[in-house]
Amino acid sequence: MAQTTKVDRLLARLPSLADIVRGSLLHRTTFHSSGCSKCARGIGHPQWVLNVNYPGGKNRQISLHRNQLLLVRRWLKNYRQLKKALEAICELNQRCLRAKSSQRATRSKGHD
């Protein structure tokens, strides 16, 4: 019963599952190959991207507008919070399984 209470408390603190994104926020500079005075001076164009890794070494980079940064940062934070809570819930459930398993073992020893 105590396990359920702990899990319930973890679940109650979770953000909405609709407000998450997985990946890393990167600040990078891109350069045009020709025709750009900023790039010719070596300044380039700073931009924010959301980088998402996929199995097989594949990456997707999504260029972000400045007005999307706060939203993406919040979604990334929510993802990390959800992932951490999921791991904690799994640990609690594993402890519950071990406790039930040891209770059954203790009861069956008493019947021998």
CSV table of C-alpha atoms in Angstrom, one decimal:
chain,number,residue,atom,x,y,z
A,1,MET,CA,0.0,0.0,0.0
A,2,ALA,CA,2.9,2.4,0.8
A,3,GLN,CA,4.2,1.7,-2.7
A,4,THR,CA,1.0,2.9,-4.3
A,5,THR,CA,1.0,6.1,-2.2
A,6,LYS,CA,4.5,6.9,-3.4
A,7,VAL,CA,3.7,6.2,-7.0
A,8,ASP,CA,0.5,8.3,-6.7
A,9,ARG,CA,2.5,11.2,-5.3
A,10,LEU,CA,5.0,10.9,-8.2
A,11,LEU,CA,2.2,10.8,-10.8
A,12,ALA,CA,0.5,13.9,-9.2
A,13,ARG,CA,3.6,16.0,-9.8
A,14,LEU,CA,4.0,15.1,-13.5
A,15,PRO,CA,3.5,17.7,-16.2
A,16,SER,CA,1.2,17.0,-19.1
A,17,LEU,CA,2.4,14.2,-21.4
A,18,ALA,CA,1.4,16.5,-24.4
A,19,ASP,CA,4.0,19.1,-23.4
A,20,ILE,CA,7.3,17.1,-23.9
A,21,VAL,CA,10.0,16.8,-26.5
A,22,ARG,CA,13.1,14.6,-26.5
A,23,GLY,CA,16.5,16.0,-27.7
A,24,SER,CA,19.1,18.5,-27.0
A,25,LEU,CA,19.0,22.3,-27.5
A,26,LEU,CA,22.1,23.5,-29.4
A,27,HIS,CA,23.3,26.9,-30.3
A,28,ARG,CA,25.3,26.8,-33.5
A,29,THR,CA,26.5,29.1,-36.3
A,30,THR,CA,25.8,28.4,-39.9
A,31,PHE,CA,27.8,29.9,-42.9
A,32,HIS,CA,26.7,30.4,-46.4
A,33,SER,CA,29.1,29.2,-49.1
A,34,SER,CA,29.0,32.5,-51.0
A,35,GLY,CA,27.2,35.8,-51.4
A,36,CYS,CA,26.8,36.7,-47.8
A,37,SER,CA,28.9,39.6,-46.3
A,38,LYS,CA,28.4,38.3,-42.7
A,39,CYS,CA,29.6,34.9,-43.7
A,40,ALA,CA,32.5,36.3,-45.7
A,41,ARG,CA,33.7,38.2,-42.5
A,42,GLY,CA,33.5,35.0,-40.5
A,43,ILE,CA,30.5,36.0,-38.4
A,44,GLY,CA,28.0,33.6,-39.8
A,45,HIS,CA,24.4,33.3,-38.6
A,46,PRO,CA,23.8,32.1,-35.0
A,47,GLN,CA,20.8,29.9,-34.6
A,48,TRP,CA,19.2,27.5,-32.1
A,49,VAL,CA,18.4,23.9,-33.1
A,50,LEU,CA,16.7,21.0,-31.4
A,51,ASN,CA,18.9,18.0,-32.1
A,52,VAL,CA,17.2,14.6,-31.7
A,53,ASN,CA,19.2,11.3,-31.9
A,54,TYR,CA,17.6,8.2,-33.3
A,55,PRO,CA,18.8,4.5,-33.4
A,56,GLY,CA,21.3,3.8,-36.1
A,57,GLY,CA,23.2,7.0,-35.5
A,58,LYS,CA,20.6,9.1,-37.3
A,59,ASN,CA,20.1,12.7,-36.1
A,60,ARG,CA,17.4,15.2,-36.9
A,61,GLN,CA,18.0,18.9,-36.3
A,62,ILE,CA,15.1,21.3,-36.2
A,63,SER,CA,15.9,25.0,-36.6
A,64,LEU,CA,14.1,27.1,-34.0
A,65,HIS,CA,12.9,30.7,-34.0
A,66,ARG,CA,13.8,32.7,-31.0
A,67,ASN,CA,10.2,32.9,-29.9
A,68,GLN,CA,10.2,29.0,-29.6
A,69,LEU,CA,13.1,28.8,-27.2
A,70,LEU,CA,11.2,29.1,-23.9
A,71,LEU,CA,8.6,26.5,-25.1
A,72,VAL,CA,11.3,24.0,-26.2
A,73,ARG,CA,13.2,24.5,-22.9
A,74,ARG,CA,10.1,23.9,-20.9
A,75,TRP,CA,9.2,20.8,-23.0
A,76,LEU,CA,12.8,19.4,-22.6
A,77,LYS,CA,12.6,20.0,-18.8
A,78,ASN,CA,9.2,18.2,-18.7
A,79,TYR,CA,10.7,15.3,-20.6
A,80,ARG,CA,13.6,15.0,-18.1
A,81,GLN,CA,11.1,15.2,-15.2
A,82,LEU,CA,8.9,12.5,-16.8
A,83,LYS,CA,11.9,10.3,-17.5
A,84,LYS,CA,13.1,10.6,-13.9
A,85,ALA,CA,9.7,9.9,-12.5
A,86,LEU,CA,9.3,6.9,-14.7
A,87,GLU,CA,12.6,5.5,-13.4
A,88,ALA,CA,11.5,6.1,-9.8
A,89,ILE,CA,8.2,4.4,-10.4
A,90,CYS,CA,9.9,1.4,-11.9
A,91,GLU,CA,12.2,1.1,-8.9
A,92,LEU,CA,9.3,1.3,-6.5
A,93,ASN,CA,7.5,-1.4,-8.5
A,94,GLN,CA,10.6,-3.6,-8.5
A,95,ARG,CA,10.8,-3.3,-4.7
A,96,CYS,CA,7.2,-4.2,-4.4
A,97,LEU,CA,7.8,-7.4,-6.5
A,98,ARG,CA,10.8,-8.3,-4.4
A,99,ALA,CA,8.8,-7.8,-1.2
A,100,LYS,CA,6.0,-10.0,-2.5
A,101,SER,CA,8.4,-12.6,-3.7
A,102,SER,CA,10.1,-12.8,-0.3
A,103,GLN,CA,6.7,-13.0,1.5
A,104,ARG,CA,5.7,-16.0,-0.6
A,105,ALA,CA,9.1,-17.6,0.0
A,106,THR,CA,8.7,-17.1,3.8
A,107,ARG,CA,5.1,-18.5,3.8
A,108,SER,CA,6.1,-21.6,1.8
A,109,LYS,CA,9.0,-22.3,4.2
A,110,GLY,CA,6.6,-22.3,7.1
A,111,HIS,CA,4.5,-25.1,5.4
A,112,ASP,CA,7.4,-27.6,5.0
